Amino acid sequence: MKHFFTIILSLLFFSSFAQENLSLEYYLPKGVSYNPEIPTPQSVLGFVPGKWHVTHDKLVEYMKVLAKASPRITIEDRGKTYEDRPIILLTITSEKNHQNLEQIRNQHIQLTQNSKTANDIASMPAVVYQGFSIHGNEPSGSNASLIAAYYLAAGQGNQVDELLENVVILFDPSLNPDGLQRFAYWANTNKSKNISTDPQDREYSEVWPGGRTNHYWFDMNRDWLPVQLPESRARIETFHKWYPNVLTDHHEMGSNSSFFFQPGIQSRTHPLTPKLNQELTKKIANYHAEAFNKIGSLYFTEENFDDFYYGKGSTFPDINGGIGILFEQGSSRGHAQETDNGILTFPFTVRNQFTATLSTLEAAKSMRTELLRYQNNFYNNARKEAQTGSYIFGNEKDAASTYHLAEILKRHKVQFYDLKNDITANGKKFKKGYSYVVPKNQKQSRLIKAMFEKRTKFQDSLFYDVSAWTFPLAFNLDYTEKTTTSDLGAEITKLDYKKPKSINKSNYAYLMEWHEYYTPAVLYKILNSGLRAKVGMKPFSIENKNYDYGTIMIPIQNQRLNSQEIHAFLQNLASENHVNITGVSTGLTTGIDLGSNQFRALSLPKIALLTGSGITPYDAGEIWHLMDQRYNIPITKLNTEYLERRNLSRYTHIILPNSWNQTMGKNVIDKIKSWIRNGGTLIGYRNAAQFFKNNELMKIEFSKPENDAKNISFEQRRDFFGAQVIGGAIFQAKTDRSHPINFGYKNDKISLFRNTTLFIKANKQSYDNPIQYTKSPLLSGYISKKNLDSLANTVPFRHQSLGRGNTILFTDNTNFRAFWYGTNKLLMNAIFFSDEM
């Protein structure tokens, strides 16, 4: 035992001593001299990288100093994060290349244009986008960027000169500024003078939600394709401005791992990715292996990770003519930690990331012409194989959702057009002015197919991420494929929201249909202003116009504002939120009259969101973002740890996102039940189903498939169970449009995103199943046959009354990654119309 403690103490001393005596020589390659006029990282930071975790403000400060000191570097500020941090980019190349940078960029873009051969490939530099630490608590990448930037700015000699002459480097030192700042604060404030390497130390266990995510707790490495976040929009604009040949994405993984670089598992590559892409990835991997062999660092490749979902940084380039490369470093999660591979220090992880940075650049330099030709051929071949015809998408009742899908296409440089005339195709009506046409035969033909296709057959049954993301389904839009492009109107060069009509002044009432995406924002402001509003429970017609279920009525009489003020207020709301509101002069309708009891009075919701220990940050963040950014509805975030001491009577609705730890004390459960009985509405998501059942908040009967392993070896067992996971697929459900949960949806079918295996049996009373999966529900993505059989005819939504209140359950995520616009309104209906269910 004495010998054991001696070893532990010596290890502690070693890790502490090693970080106190750090120097740049630990990282930098031998045989390179450095320009003494270029500031070192420690001259600006006050410490050698690796001793402390760099905060984003210090990182930016150093990059600005480098750009000012070195003619090899220019810097730009591409926007702000939600926390107003700058989203910077360095362009690093030779001084000569900088003088002709725009010409180089234009020549590079020509590789992707409509030409059979590329001119002057032999003399063109390759373009490499290097992105660091998109997950804030995987910080070795961003800390390595300090050393890499210094090396590229100050390094002298033929090796560095040749590199900079042959490569243009788009250098993104922090893909997640807000998350990096949050984690650096945690790691630094919990660091001891005598570093504890015990994995159970507080330093290695962040408090919820951790630093992985951005401000709204999004995993930004899933947003390269949807492009919903400011950081993503900045980098996607840069990507399409340049179309880099190689893009690197520097991550971390479990502490007991070594270092991973791609390729990953070949059978899990998306079929639209050319085979040559993986061959080139493997060739580049040889450069990484050689570099890691020199420093003695362990590594592995062709395991675990895949290239299927195009929304990841390492996969997005693959559908855009480039090579995406994922780096995963075993994480110290702080400054030094005991692992299966010995004491893993933060400087060691930084050095590995720096090594991979340089090996990538060496590969790009050496394979320059090969990578440039691949990019040119990628687009030429894409045009050759592109089918004729087009996709048409739209929704005449919801112009805003149509706009937002078109906005994504615009960001990805996809050409699309107005619809020339109203048409009906495959039983769906598309209206001119509310629909767009996307020709298949264009530069981005492969990307378009990846976004619009429905795929249900796969080479492999395991996925690192989602297996489906069909965008028109995600936006709840009608869409169809046509074999011709005869419906093309004018090309959309400037995209704008559909302008609402001016509101005719009324002295009787105003009506707003509930279909448009931003109607919840309008209704909240109406109720928050003190005006009364009602919801129509049945369709009706008035003054030559039909109104659907869920139409909102704002009467004029007995309001706190006069008729003139109401008109001006609603006109402003309609313009701000792109919503049509109509004034009517009578209450007499065909159907329910405006004075009918079938118009139910609505009240202002006061919403709380459960957060903290046990809650999935992604799911909670999606709801917070939806309310705060999209609908401008204030929401209170309640920590589960303090729920017993909170006054729940302040809230009409409490939302319980997906959670992995559903243990709450009896006092808290009783408190929640009492609150519901007194009129509150508890809305639960995904795993909340089990919580509801266990605590008698809802009667639920689950359907569970049998997963007995037959002829499965020990080696195959992990893949066997992995194949039963629904990583993310799209399914069809039928809807009862008369039920308030479905107000605002014009079709009797809806597409739902699902990544759980919670199958709830339908109620015997059909009216209690307003959303129900069809007999053959799979639309796109992977699901095992056993799970598909179990899913058929089950229900993803359940409502139950409890006293004067309600419990509402969604088994599926209606707010997935901020781009699942099509089901956001299900949550809003659960909030505004819960008392009418």
PDB file of N, CA and C in Angstrom, residues 567-628:
ATOM      1  N   HIS A 567     -56.965  47.961 -34.279  1.00  0.00           N
ATOM      2  CA  HIS A 567     -56.582  47.829 -35.683  1.00  0.00           C
ATOM      3  C   HIS A 567     -55.101  48.114 -35.874  1.00  0.00           C
ATOM      4  N   ALA A 568     -54.614  49.209 -35.298  1.00  0.00           N
ATOM      5  CA  ALA A 568     -53.193  49.572 -35.445  1.00  0.00           C
ATOM      6  C   ALA A 568     -52.286  48.510 -34.802  1.00  0.00           C
ATOM      7  N   PHE A 569     -52.710  48.015 -33.638  1.00  0.00           N
ATOM      8  CA  PHE A 569     -51.922  47.000 -32.928  1.00  0.00           C
ATOM      9  C   PHE A 569     -51.814  45.718 -33.745  1.00  0.00           C
ATOM     10  N   LEU A 570     -52.948  45.237 -34.278  1.00  0.00           N
ATOM     11  CA  LEU A 570     -52.950  44.004 -35.054  1.00  0.00           C
ATOM     12  C   LEU A 570     -52.218  44.167 -36.382  1.00  0.00           C
ATOM     13  N   GLN A 571     -52.320  45.356 -36.985  1.00  0.00           N
ATOM     14  CA  GLN A 571     -51.614  45.602 -38.238  1.00  0.00           C
ATOM     15  C   GLN A 571     -50.098  45.482 -38.041  1.00  0.00           C
ATOM     16  N   ASN A 572     -49.637  46.036 -36.937  1.00  0.00           N
ATOM     17  CA  ASN A 572     -48.215  45.962 -36.624  1.00  0.00           C
ATOM     18  C   ASN A 572     -47.785  44.509 -36.361  1.00  0.00           C
ATOM     19  N   LEU A 573     -48.597  43.772 -35.603  1.00  0.00           N
ATOM     20  CA  LEU A 573     -48.282  42.367 -35.324  1.00  0.00           C
ATOM     21  C   LEU A 573     -48.258  41.531 -36.599  1.00  0.00           C
ATOM     22  N   ALA A 574     -49.228  41.753 -37.475  1.00  0.00           N
ATOM     23  CA  ALA A 574     -49.303  40.991 -38.717  1.00  0.00           C
ATOM     24  C   ALA A 574     -48.075  41.242 -39.585  1.00  0.00           C
ATOM     25  N   SER A 575     -47.642  42.502 -39.665  1.00  0.00           N
ATOM     26  CA  SER A 575     -46.484  42.847 -40.486  1.00  0.00           C
ATOM     27  C   SER A 575     -45.203  42.250 -39.911  1.00  0.00           C
ATOM     28  N   GLU A 576     -45.050  42.325 -38.589  1.00  0.00           N
ATOM     29  CA  GLU A 576     -43.840  41.812 -37.946  1.00  0.00           C
ATOM     30  C   GLU A 576     -43.711  40.297 -38.061  1.00  0.00           C
ATOM     31  N   ASN A 577     -44.848  39.614 -38.092  1.00  0.00           N
ATOM     32  CA  ASN A 577     -44.833  38.143 -38.021  1.00  0.00           C
ATOM     33  C   ASN A 577     -45.311  37.463 -39.303  1.00  0.00           C
ATOM     34  N   HIS A 578     -45.524  38.250 -40.368  1.00  0.00           N
ATOM     35  CA  HIS A 578     -45.831  37.689 -41.688  1.00  0.00           C
ATOM     36  C   HIS A 578     -47.110  36.847 -41.654  1.00  0.00           C
ATOM     37  N   VAL A 579     -48.120  37.384 -40.998  1.00  0.00           N
ATOM     38  CA  VAL A 579     -49.370  36.658 -40.784  1.00  0.00           C
ATOM     39  C   VAL A 579     -50.532  37.504 -41.302  1.00  0.00           C
ATOM     40  N   ASN A 580     -51.498  36.865 -41.922  1.00  0.00           N
ATOM     41  CA  ASN A 580     -52.701  37.564 -42.396  1.00  0.00           C
ATOM     42  C   ASN A 580     -53.777  37.564 -41.321  1.00  0.00           C
ATOM     43  N   ILE A 581     -54.323  38.735 -41.060  1.00  0.00           N
ATOM     44  CA  ILE A 581     -55.446  38.904 -40.140  1.00  0.00           C
ATOM     45  C   ILE A 581     -56.543  39.636 -40.911  1.00  0.00           C
ATOM     46  N   THR A 582     -57.778  39.200 -40.761  1.00  0.00           N
ATOM     47  CA  THR A 582     -58.883  39.748 -41.544  1.00  0.00           C
ATOM     48  C   THR A 582     -59.939  40.350 -40.623  1.00  0.00           C
ATOM     49  N   GLY A 583     -60.369  41.578 -40.950  1.00  0.00           N
ATOM     50  CA  GLY A 583     -61.474  42.191 -40.223  1.00  0.00           C
ATOM     51  C   GLY A 583     -62.803  41.793 -40.841  1.00  0.00           C
ATOM     52  N   VAL A 584     -63.798  41.470 -40.005  1.00  0.00           N
ATOM     53  CA  VAL A 584     -65.132  41.108 -40.501  1.00  0.00           C
ATOM     54  C   VAL A 584     -66.164  42.052 -39.904  1.00  0.00           C
ATOM     55  N   SER A 585     -67.299  42.180 -40.594  1.00  0.00           N
ATOM     56  CA  SER A 585     -68.314  43.158 -40.187  1.00  0.00           C
ATOM     57  C   SER A 585     -69.547  42.519 -39.582  1.00  0.00           C
ATOM     58  N   THR A 586     -69.570  41.204 -39.501  1.00  0.00           N
ATOM     59  CA  THR A 586     -70.734  40.507 -38.976  1.00  0.00           C
ATOM     60  C   THR A 586     -70.294  39.272 -38.205  1.00  0.00           C
ATOM     61  N   GLY A 587     -71.179  38.801 -37.327  1.00  0.00           N
ATOM     62  CA  GLY A 587     -70.905  37.568 -36.602  1.00  0.00           C
ATOM     63  C   GLY A 587     -71.662  36.395 -37.170  1.00  0.00           C
ATOM     64  N   LEU A 588     -72.439  36.640 -38.231  1.00  0.00           N
ATOM     65  CA  LEU A 588     -73.250  35.598 -38.831  1.00  0.00           C
ATOM     66  C   LEU A 588     -72.425  34.844 -39.864  1.00  0.00           C
ATOM     67  N   THR A 589     -72.317  33.545 -39.696  1.00  0.00           N
ATOM     68  CA  THR A 589     -71.467  32.730 -40.564  1.00  0.00           C
ATOM     69  C   THR A 589     -72.250  31.540 -41.102  1.00  0.00           C
ATOM     70  N   THR A 590     -71.614  30.831 -42.004  1.00  0.00           N
ATOM     71  CA  THR A 590     -72.067  29.487 -42.360  1.00  0.00           C
ATOM     72  C   THR A 590     -71.238  28.528 -41.509  1.00  0.00           C
ATOM     73  N   GLY A 591     -71.863  27.961 -40.506  1.00  0.00           N
ATOM     74  CA  GLY A 591     -71.130  27.159 -39.526  1.00  0.00           C
ATOM     75  C   GLY A 591     -71.352  27.770 -38.149  1.00  0.00           C
ATOM     76  N   ILE A 592     -70.339  27.782 -37.320  1.00  0.00           N
ATOM     77  CA  ILE A 592     -70.486  28.358 -35.982  1.00  0.00           C
ATOM     78  C   ILE A 592     -70.399  29.886 -36.071  1.00  0.00           C
ATOM     79  N   ASP A 593     -71.402  30.569 -35.531  1.00  0.00           N
ATOM     80  CA  ASP A 593     -71.371  32.033 -35.512  1.00  0.00           C
ATOM     81  C   ASP A 593     -70.293  32.508 -34.543  1.00  0.00           C
ATOM     82  N   LEU A 594     -69.878  33.749 -34.701  1.00  0.00           N
ATOM     83  CA  LEU A 594     -68.771  34.249 -33.894  1.00  0.00           C
ATOM     84  C   LEU A 594     -69.120  34.377 -32.418  1.00  0.00           C
ATOM     85  N   GLY A 595     -70.412  34.396 -32.111  1.00  0.00           N
ATOM     86  CA  GLY A 595     -70.828  34.447 -30.714  1.00  0.00           C
ATOM     87  C   GLY A 595     -71.104  33.083 -30.114  1.00  0.00           C
ATOM     88  N   SER A 596     -70.843  32.034 -30.870  1.00  0.00           N
ATOM     89  CA  SER A 596     -71.111  30.665 -30.424  1.00  0.00           C
ATOM     90  C   SER A 596     -70.200  30.259 -29.274  1.00  0.00           C
ATOM     91  N   ASN A 597     -70.723  29.346 -28.444  1.00  0.00           N
ATOM     92  CA  ASN A 597     -69.894  28.774 -27.383  1.00  0.00           C
ATOM     93  C   ASN A 597     -68.796  27.871 -27.941  1.00  0.00           C
ATOM     94  N   GLN A 598     -68.850  27.602 -29.246  1.00  0.00           N
ATOM     95  CA  GLN A 598     -67.778  26.842 -29.892  1.00  0.00           C
ATOM     96  C   GLN A 598     -66.544  27.707 -30.131  1.00  0.00           C
ATOM     97  N   PHE A 599     -66.642  28.988 -29.799  1.00  0.00           N
ATOM     98  CA  PHE A 599     -65.451  29.841 -29.682  1.00  0.00           C
ATOM     99  C   PHE A 599     -65.095  29.894 -28.199  1.00  0.00           C
ATOM    100  N   ARG A 600     -63.944  29.350 -27.843  1.00  0.00           N
ATOM    101  CA  ARG A 600     -63.550  29.205 -26.444  1.00  0.00           C
ATOM    102  C   ARG A 600     -62.533  30.284 -26.062  1.00  0.00           C
ATOM    103  N   ALA A 601     -62.746  30.871 -24.914  1.00  0.00           N
ATOM    104  CA  ALA A 601     -61.859  31.941 -24.447  1.00  0.00           C
ATOM    105  C   ALA A 601     -60.475  31.384 -24.122  1.00  0.00           C
ATOM    106  N   LEU A 602     -59.447  32.137 -24.476  1.00  0.00           N
ATOM    107  CA  LEU A 602     -58.058  31.739 -24.242  1.00  0.00           C
ATOM    108  C   LEU A 602     -57.438  32.615 -23.168  1.00  0.00           C
ATOM    109  N   SER A 603     -56.479  32.051 -22.448  1.00  0.00           N
ATOM    110  CA  SER A 603     -55.793  32.818 -21.404  1.00  0.00           C
ATOM    111  C   SER A 603     -54.298  32.831 -21.676  1.00  0.00           C
ATOM    112  N   LEU A 604     -53.621  33.811 -21.101  1.00  0.00           N
ATOM    113  CA  LEU A 604     -52.186  33.977 -21.317  1.00  0.00           C
ATOM    114  C   LEU A 604     -51.424  32.858 -20.609  1.00  0.00           C
ATOM    115  N   PRO A 605     -50.635  32.070 -21.355  1.00  0.00           N
ATOM    116  CA  PRO A 605     -49.845  31.014 -20.704  1.00  0.00           C
ATOM    117  C   PRO A 605     -48.622  31.588 -19.991  1.00  0.00           C
ATOM    118  N   LYS A 606     -48.312  31.005 -18.867  1.00  0.00           N
ATOM    119  CA  LYS A 606     -47.086  31.325 -18.137  1.00  0.00           C
ATOM    120  C   LYS A 606     -46.313  30.023 -18.007  1.00  0.00           C
ATOM    121  N   ILE A 607     -45.186  29.959 -18.700  1.00  0.00           N
ATOM    122  CA  ILE A 607     -44.542  28.685 -18.994  1.00  0.00           C
ATOM    123  C   ILE A 607     -43.238  28.528 -18.220  1.00  0.00           C
ATOM    124  N   ALA A 608     -43.062  27.344 -17.667  1.00  0.00           N
ATOM    125  CA  ALA A 608     -41.796  26.986 -17.022  1.00  0.00           C
ATOM    126  C   ALA A 608     -41.224  25.768 -17.738  1.00  0.00           C
ATOM    127  N   LEU A 609     -39.908  25.733 -17.823  1.00  0.00           N
ATOM    128  CA  LEU A 609     -39.188  24.635 -18.462  1.00  0.00           C
ATOM    129  C   LEU A 609     -38.263  24.003 -17.435  1.00  0.00           C
ATOM    130  N   LEU A 610     -38.399  22.691 -17.210  1.00  0.00           N
ATOM    131  CA  LEU A 610     -37.537  22.015 -16.251  1.00  0.00           C
ATOM    132  C   LEU A 610     -36.152  21.798 -16.867  1.00  0.00           C
ATOM    133  N   THR A 611     -35.144  22.200 -16.133  1.00  0.00           N
ATOM    134  CA  THR A 611     -33.759  22.066 -16.568  1.00  0.00           C
ATOM    135  C   THR A 611     -32.936  21.501 -15.418  1.00  0.00           C
ATOM    136  N   GLY A 612     -31.662  21.269 -15.691  1.00  0.00           N
ATOM    137  CA  GLY A 612     -30.778  20.829 -14.626  1.00  0.00           C
ATOM    138  C   GLY A 612     -30.547  19.338 -14.633  1.00  0.00           C
ATOM    139  N   SER A 613     -30.030  18.831 -13.543  1.00  0.00           N
ATOM    140  CA  SER A 613     -29.596  17.449 -13.419  1.00  0.00           C
ATOM    141  C   SER A 613     -30.679  16.473 -13.870  1.00  0.00           C
ATOM    142  N   GLY A 614     -30.296  15.579 -14.761  1.00  0.00           N
ATOM    143  CA  GLY A 614     -31.216  14.564 -15.250  1.00  0.00           C
ATOM    144  C   GLY A 614     -31.923  14.922 -16.531  1.00  0.00           C
ATOM    145  N   ILE A 615     -31.955  16.196 -16.889  1.00  0.00           N
ATOM    146  CA  ILE A 615     -32.641  16.639 -18.106  1.00  0.00           C
ATOM    147  C   ILE A 615     -31.649  16.647 -19.272  1.00  0.00           C
ATOM    148  N   THR A 616     -32.084  16.203 -20.438  1.00  0.00           N
ATOM    149  CA  THR A 616     -31.236  16.245 -21.620  1.00  0.00           C
ATOM    150  C   THR A 616     -31.092  17.691 -22.087  1.00  0.00           C
ATOM    151  N   PRO A 617     -29.882  18.260 -22.048  1.00  0.00           N
ATOM    152  CA  PRO A 617     -29.724  19.673 -22.413  1.00  0.00           C
ATOM    153  C   PRO A 617     -30.184  19.985 -23.828  1.00  0.00           C
ATOM    154  N   TYR A 618     -29.908  19.082 -24.785  1.00  0.00           N
ATOM    155  CA  TYR A 618     -30.309  19.330 -26.169  1.00  0.00           C
ATOM    156  C   TYR A 618     -31.814  19.593 -26.253  1.00  0.00           C
ATOM    157  N   ASP A 619     -32.608  18.701 -25.660  1.00  0.00           N
ATOM    158  CA  ASP A 619     -34.059  18.813 -25.750  1.00  0.00           C
ATOM    159  C   ASP A 619     -34.567  20.071 -25.056  1.00  0.00           C
ATOM    160  N   ALA A 620     -33.996  20.352 -23.875  1.00  0.00           N
ATOM    161  CA  ALA A 620     -34.398  21.559 -23.150  1.00  0.00           C
ATOM    162  C   ALA A 620     -34.014  22.806 -23.951  1.00  0.00           C
ATOM    163  N   GLY A 621     -32.813  22.793 -24.525  1.00  0.00           N
ATOM    164  CA  GLY A 621     -32.354  23.949 -25.288  1.00  0.00           C
ATOM    165  C   GLY A 621     -33.184  24.213 -26.518  1.00  0.00           C
ATOM    166  N   GLU A 622     -33.640  23.155 -27.180  1.00  0.00           N
ATOM    167  CA  GLU A 622     -34.487  23.332 -28.366  1.00  0.00           C
ATOM    168  C   GLU A 622     -35.787  24.040 -28.011  1.00  0.00           C
ATOM    169  N   ILE A 623     -36.357  23.708 -26.865  1.00  0.00           N
ATOM    170  CA  ILE A 623     -37.599  24.344 -26.431  1.00  0.00           C
ATOM    171  C   ILE A 623     -37.340  25.789 -26.025  1.00  0.00           C
ATOM    172  N   TRP A 624     -36.279  26.010 -25.283  1.00  0.00           N
ATOM    173  CA  TRP A 624     -35.899  27.381 -24.886  1.00  0.00           C
ATOM    174  C   TRP A 624     -35.684  28.245 -26.126  1.00  0.00           C
ATOM    175  N   HIS A 625     -34.938  27.733 -27.095  1.00  0.00           N
ATOM    176  CA  HIS A 625     -34.658  28.465 -28.329  1.00  0.00           C
ATOM    177  C   HIS A 625     -35.942  28.767 -29.092  1.00  0.00           C
ATOM    178  N   LEU A 626     -36.823  27.770 -29.189  1.00  0.00           N
ATOM    179  CA  LEU A 626     -38.080  27.949 -29.911  1.00  0.00           C
ATOM    180  C   LEU A 626     -38.891  29.095 -29.322  1.00  0.00           C
ATOM    181  N   MET A 627     -39.046  29.095 -28.017  1.00  0.00           N
ATOM    182  CA  MET A 627     -39.832  30.125 -27.353  1.00  0.00           C
ATOM    183  C   MET A 627     -39.144  31.488 -27.430  1.00  0.00           C
ATOM    184  N   ASP A 628     -37.857  31.492 -27.177  1.00  0.00           N
ATOM    185  CA  ASP A 628     -37.131  32.751 -27.022  1.00  0.00           C
ATOM    186  C   ASP A 628     -36.807  33.406 -28.364  1.00  0.00           C
TER     187      ASP A 628
END
